[in-house]
């Protein structure tokens, strides 16, 4: 990437007061569990978004996306969702900060945010690949605003506020994983995050002779965000049914496999139509996956990467057959490595309907497997396979 301070100077004819860098993320295991109060095992990566920022005095927010060569200006005192998606990742965060400052006790938040600012951004996180480029933008922006206006927000508050921003301005009812991982990442460490209480533990990731490789389908099916919100609703419907018999169940985290079978399985006469069969499948997947993450972490601690990888395959099976968020392209990539003894685990990663698979591959075999997979993908789809070899890196920070 070019020096963003130079770009800022050229664009706005003044110096940036601050540059913030925020990473994308991978997730080893624990998919679609975050909004069900379950566990996830993400890590920040060495692909990132950078923002450069400085205050203005005229009440307008001037934004420029360097990679897209697009500029947008909006008034700081009338923030509304915008037709251009990257703009929403900035102003959605501004709206959250404004809301926060309006409700902060005794006007304790000094804010001249309404006077506006200049901001430009650039990045190398592939967009639509399921590596959370949007969360990285939101986290970079809130980190920069926090610093520039001395808001005193903790990184935990920032994660929650950027999640709200995504809900309101991007319309995706996402969980907390992406923002959390971008803000809290540490080099060479994965994070086990308990989404019920945001407790988190870092573990070094030692894969010995193996490495993580991402295979990018290079597609994002249009229904990704609407289906994402539908899955969330289906899980909530399941909880409502479970609650009738077990009032203590507040989220799928509280439900056991037995309770799901008893209350939701169609063969128990509980669910008589196709819709509730879906609800059963969704809830079964989530409850299985929450348990699987906890077992997978034990594998990791015991150094049993093989068993860990096996669980990644199980996750993919659940996401594809029960949760139904995979797609033919992702399934082709997982099926093509499933029986390869040098690939310990593979699964779709992130929200689904496109993006990447995450694979644990023997280092000495990576090049050969990339070649084979590129051929398979070219033969079976109309797309070209892209490969990302990422390192686990530090979370959001000032550059
Ligand atoms: C997207 C969401 C996350 C999470 C994953 C699926 O990345 O933003 O909150 O739900 O999908 O695990």
XYZ file of C-alpha atoms and ligand atoms in Angstrom:
411
model
C 0.000 0.000 0.000
C 1.133 3.551 -0.644
C 1.857 5.947 2.230
C -1.590 7.110 3.297
C -0.224 10.329 4.832
C 0.990 11.380 1.396
C -2.396 10.609 -0.153
C -4.155 12.546 2.609
C -1.922 15.585 2.040
C -2.617 15.498 -1.707
C -6.354 15.032 -1.272
C -7.043 17.581 1.429
C -4.075 19.887 1.109
C -3.306 19.498 4.814
C -1.662 16.926 7.068
C -3.406 13.987 8.669
C -3.390 14.184 12.443
C -3.611 10.453 12.848
C -3.321 7.174 10.940
C -5.014 4.038 12.261
C -4.633 0.504 10.938
C -7.203 -2.207 11.558
C -6.961 -5.831 10.397
C -9.318 -8.327 8.808
C -9.873 -11.647 10.537
C -9.983 -15.362 10.073
C -12.018 -17.716 12.226
C -10.672 -21.181 12.921
C -13.915 -22.609 14.219
C -17.222 -21.407 15.707
C -19.335 -20.160 12.812
C -22.754 -18.525 13.289
C -22.337 -19.055 17.009
C -21.552 -15.464 18.018
C -25.128 -14.132 17.814
C -26.266 -17.247 19.682
C -24.038 -16.400 22.678
C -21.680 -19.245 21.822
C -17.896 -19.448 21.336
C -15.730 -18.380 18.402
C -12.002 -18.811 17.733
C -10.920 -15.931 15.488
C -7.602 -14.167 14.903
C -6.649 -10.859 13.280
C -4.609 -11.146 10.075
C -1.891 -9.248 8.227
C -4.345 -7.765 5.755
C -5.750 -4.467 6.899
C -7.516 -1.175 6.364
C -5.818 2.140 7.066
C -7.539 5.455 7.694
C -5.952 8.896 7.876
C -7.988 11.595 9.552
C -7.955 15.257 10.643
C -10.582 17.676 11.965
C -12.420 20.243 9.869
C -14.276 23.308 11.120
C -17.107 23.737 8.594
C -19.454 20.969 9.768
C -18.909 18.550 6.887
C -17.392 15.111 6.664
C -15.198 14.631 3.587
C -14.500 10.982 2.801
C -12.281 9.478 0.128
C -11.790 5.790 -0.701
C -8.318 5.640 -2.253
C -8.687 2.183 -3.820
C -12.026 3.027 -5.420
C -11.101 6.640 -6.239
C -14.427 7.843 -4.899
C -15.199 10.873 -2.757
C -18.350 11.633 -0.764
C -19.212 14.628 1.420
C -22.015 14.634 4.006
C -23.072 17.163 6.660
C -21.955 16.043 10.123
C -25.221 17.080 11.791
C -27.530 15.099 9.487
C -26.068 11.609 9.264
C -28.259 9.088 7.435
C -27.631 5.766 5.686
C -26.017 6.401 2.308
C -26.433 4.669 -1.057
C -22.677 3.938 -1.252
C -21.769 1.038 1.003
C -18.221 2.037 2.058
C -19.590 5.422 3.167
C -21.954 3.686 5.597
C -19.026 1.985 7.330
C -17.719 5.451 8.223
C -20.856 7.457 8.934
C -22.579 4.546 10.677
C -19.791 4.755 13.251
C -20.119 8.546 13.435
C -23.823 8.113 14.225
C -22.956 5.709 17.057
C -20.420 8.126 18.509
C -22.941 10.973 18.316
C -25.512 8.814 20.081
C -22.983 7.862 22.730
C -21.951 11.456 23.373
C -25.601 12.573 23.600
C -26.267 10.059 26.354
C -22.907 10.179 28.171
C -23.309 11.328 31.787
C -22.800 15.098 32.503
C -21.712 15.818 28.986
C -18.505 14.087 29.933
C -17.637 13.531 26.301
C -16.116 16.658 24.765
C -17.201 16.556 21.180
C -16.549 18.842 18.303
C -17.456 16.020 15.963
C -20.252 18.170 14.524
C -17.565 20.427 13.058
C -16.660 17.579 10.705
C -13.461 15.911 9.583
C -11.499 14.745 6.556
C -10.840 11.056 6.206
C -9.322 8.819 3.555
C -9.007 5.067 3.595
C -7.220 2.269 1.785
C -6.749 -1.424 2.369
C -5.623 -4.789 1.130
C -8.356 -6.999 2.594
C -10.137 -8.599 -0.350
C -13.712 -7.294 -0.357
C -16.484 -9.893 -0.162
C -14.040 -12.677 0.716
C -15.436 -13.147 4.217
C -12.364 -11.582 5.843
C -14.380 -8.766 7.424
C -13.160 -5.795 5.467
C -16.224 -3.801 6.542
C -15.625 -4.474 10.238
C -11.988 -3.436 9.728
C -13.132 -0.079 8.318
C -15.583 0.460 11.162
C -12.966 -0.442 13.773
C -10.340 1.821 12.198
C -12.833 4.701 12.134
C -14.019 4.336 15.727
C -10.438 3.931 16.958
C -9.456 7.104 15.105
C -12.462 9.088 16.380
C -11.821 7.870 19.915
C -8.253 9.098 19.703
C -8.905 12.356 17.901
C -11.835 13.444 20.105
C -10.512 11.764 23.270
C -13.749 9.887 23.854
C -12.235 7.493 26.371
C -13.916 4.430 24.867
C -12.593 0.996 25.755
C -11.930 -1.427 22.905
C -14.878 -3.456 24.200
C -17.181 -0.416 23.877
C -15.770 0.179 20.408
C -16.569 -3.410 19.401
C -20.165 -3.071 20.598
C -20.657 0.319 18.942
C -19.290 -0.818 15.586
C -21.552 -3.867 15.754
C -24.514 -1.502 16.191
C -23.262 0.570 13.294
C -23.298 -2.527 11.072
C -26.848 -3.361 12.234
C -28.232 0.113 11.596
C -26.261 1.412 8.599
C -25.380 -1.792 6.739
C -28.572 -3.630 7.710
C -26.741 -6.821 8.710
C -27.635 -8.137 12.159
C -24.116 -9.441 12.665
C -22.657 -10.844 15.847
C -19.671 -9.406 17.700
C -16.918 -11.665 16.330
C -15.551 -9.580 13.452
C -15.222 -6.309 15.332
C -13.956 -8.009 18.422
C -11.261 -9.856 16.497
C -10.158 -6.783 14.553
C -9.837 -4.659 17.702
C -8.330 -7.276 20.027
C -6.032 -9.328 17.801
C -2.513 -10.269 18.925
C 0.313 -11.568 16.719
C 0.455 -15.363 16.516
C -2.467 -15.802 18.904
C -6.013 -16.984 18.367
C -8.758 -15.764 20.679
C -11.357 -17.963 22.280
C -14.213 -15.538 22.762
C -17.247 -16.400 24.824
C -19.897 -14.257 23.165
C -22.213 -14.627 26.162
C -20.039 -12.403 28.340
C -17.165 -11.341 26.042
C -14.601 -13.110 28.214
C -11.673 -14.025 26.020
C -8.514 -16.053 26.264
C -5.556 -15.948 23.902
C -3.825 -19.115 22.777
C -0.660 -19.325 20.698
C -1.372 -21.071 17.405
C 1.278 -23.700 16.833
C 0.447 -25.740 13.755
C 3.902 -27.346 13.534
C 4.416 -28.566 9.950
C 1.061 -27.205 8.876
C -0.156 -23.789 7.848
C -3.389 -21.946 7.232
C -4.325 -21.318 3.610
C -7.467 -19.544 2.433
C -9.056 -20.498 -0.862
C -11.170 -17.672 -2.194
C -14.184 -18.588 -4.363
C -14.132 -14.986 -5.630
C -17.898 -14.910 -5.464
C -20.442 -13.456 -3.083
C -23.998 -14.535 -3.749
C -26.469 -11.693 -3.469
C -28.588 -13.338 -0.795
C -25.766 -13.349 1.757
C -27.045 -10.569 4.011
C -30.764 -11.327 3.774
C -30.155 -15.025 4.492
C -27.853 -14.068 7.352
C -30.652 -12.123 9.019
C -33.070 -14.993 8.314
C -30.744 -17.456 10.069
C -30.671 -15.212 13.093
C -34.481 -15.116 13.147
C -34.725 -18.882 12.745
C -32.473 -19.338 15.776
C -34.673 -16.936 17.748
C -37.770 -18.883 16.697
C -36.120 -22.043 17.990
C -35.381 -20.361 21.311
C -39.028 -19.268 21.627
C -40.210 -22.855 21.182
C -37.599 -24.192 23.609
C -38.575 -21.571 26.185
C -42.129 -22.857 26.377
C -40.838 -26.011 28.009
C -37.601 -24.653 29.458
C -38.123 -21.010 30.482
C -34.498 -20.678 31.613
C -33.293 -20.930 27.991
C -32.569 -17.399 26.805
C -30.331 -18.208 23.833
C -29.153 -21.365 22.068
C -26.091 -21.313 24.332
C -28.383 -22.403 27.165
C -29.927 -25.302 25.241
C -28.668 -28.900 25.304
C -28.673 -31.280 22.361
C -31.347 -33.340 24.146
C -33.598 -30.312 24.570
C -33.261 -29.470 20.875
C -34.217 -33.038 19.946
C -37.085 -33.103 22.401
C -38.657 -29.755 21.496
C -37.699 -29.196 17.854
C -37.075 -32.502 16.065
C -39.833 -33.161 13.494
C -39.996 -36.870 14.298
C -41.117 -35.992 17.794
C -44.289 -34.482 16.437
C -43.156 -31.093 17.639
C -42.717 -29.586 14.250
C -45.177 -30.521 11.605
C -44.194 -28.346 8.711
C -41.193 -27.553 6.615
C -40.558 -24.202 8.268
C -40.079 -25.668 11.698
C -37.971 -28.455 10.258
C -35.637 -25.685 9.161
C -35.717 -24.239 12.670
C -34.736 -27.645 14.043
C -31.829 -27.959 11.597
C -30.545 -24.470 12.378
C -30.697 -24.984 16.129
C -29.151 -28.438 15.925
C -26.211 -27.054 13.972
C -25.653 -24.178 16.414
C -25.834 -26.311 19.563
C -23.462 -28.871 17.987
C -21.076 -26.131 16.897
C -20.951 -24.461 20.314
C -19.872 -27.780 21.802
C -17.480 -28.445 18.920
C -15.548 -25.217 19.507
C -14.936 -26.123 23.132
C -13.682 -29.579 22.151
C -11.568 -28.113 19.340
C -9.796 -25.802 21.788
C -8.943 -28.828 23.915
C -7.456 -30.445 20.788
C -5.387 -27.365 20.152
C -4.078 -27.293 23.713
C -3.252 -30.985 23.518
C -1.391 -30.401 20.231
C -3.811 -32.671 18.378
C -4.131 -30.703 15.143
C -5.523 -33.727 13.339
C -8.519 -33.935 15.622
C -8.924 -30.158 15.429
C -8.973 -30.343 11.636
C -11.526 -33.123 11.677
C -13.852 -30.807 13.564
C -13.439 -28.165 10.866
C -14.764 -30.693 8.340
C -17.684 -31.432 10.665
C -18.410 -27.716 10.924
C -18.505 -27.456 7.150
C -20.883 -30.381 6.914
C -23.203 -28.700 9.421
C -23.003 -25.316 7.721
C -23.694 -26.868 4.346
C -26.422 -29.412 5.176
C -28.131 -28.125 8.324
C -27.511 -24.388 8.428
C -27.553 -24.083 4.627
C -25.210 -21.135 4.302
C -22.665 -22.760 1.983
C -22.881 -22.713 -1.816
C -21.723 -25.046 -4.615
C -18.416 -23.198 -5.030
C -17.485 -23.530 -1.348
C -18.563 -27.172 -1.279
C -16.410 -27.932 -4.340
C -13.354 -26.508 -2.570
C -13.939 -28.476 0.634
C -14.803 -31.715 -1.167
C -11.678 -31.452 -3.300
C -9.383 -31.605 -0.246
C -11.460 -33.734 2.119
C -9.705 -37.009 1.356
C -6.254 -35.519 0.997
C -4.138 -36.729 3.943
C -2.107 -33.501 3.839
C -5.162 -31.327 4.501
C -6.108 -31.805 8.141
C -9.181 -29.586 8.022
C -11.186 -27.374 5.683
C -14.439 -25.484 5.888
C -16.219 -22.409 4.660
C -15.464 -19.381 6.802
C -17.606 -16.415 7.871
C -21.207 -15.712 6.972
C -21.239 -17.949 3.886
C -22.749 -17.857 0.362
C -19.267 -17.258 -1.042
C -15.998 -15.942 0.289
C -13.218 -18.262 1.414
C -12.583 -21.692 2.786
C -10.031 -21.993 5.575
C -7.675 -24.967 5.321
C -4.950 -26.490 7.464
C -2.401 -27.853 5.008
C 0.994 -29.515 5.361
C 3.568 -26.847 4.497
C 5.489 -29.034 2.054
C 2.300 -29.800 0.095
C 0.818 -26.305 -0.129
C 2.072 -25.475 -3.621
C 0.956 -28.810 -5.113
C -2.480 -28.554 -3.502
C -2.937 -25.003 -4.741
C -2.269 -26.223 -8.298
C -4.666 -29.135 -8.057
C -7.386 -27.034 -6.520
C -7.026 -24.262 -9.077
C -7.604 -26.873 -11.821
C -10.591 -28.429 -10.074
C -12.142 -25.021 -9.478
C -11.604 -23.900 -13.071
C -13.137 -27.129 -14.383
C -16.160 -27.169 -12.113
C -17.033 -23.462 -11.992
C -16.785 -20.417 -14.195
C -14.533 -18.665 -11.677
C -10.807 -18.470 -10.987
C -9.496 -19.603 -7.631
C -7.610 -17.048 -5.565
C -5.303 -18.014 -2.708
C -4.484 -16.025 0.438
C -1.683 -17.101 2.738
C -2.212 -14.988 5.828
C -0.297 -14.468 9.061
C -1.908 -13.835 12.416
C -1.302 -10.222 13.302
C -1.882 -7.410 15.757
C -5.312 -5.786 16.221
C -6.292 -2.150 15.556
C -3.511 0.317 16.344
C -2.088 3.740 15.572
C 0.483 3.731 12.771
C -20.281 -12.792 9.693
C -20.765 -11.969 10.874
C -20.225 -12.529 12.191
C -20.496 -14.018 12.306
C -20.103 -14.746 11.026
C -20.523 -16.181 11.033
O -18.889 -12.667 9.559
O -20.386 -10.631 10.743
O -20.781 -11.834 13.278
O -21.832 -14.264 12.640
O -20.639 -14.147 9.870
O -19.881 -16.868 12.049
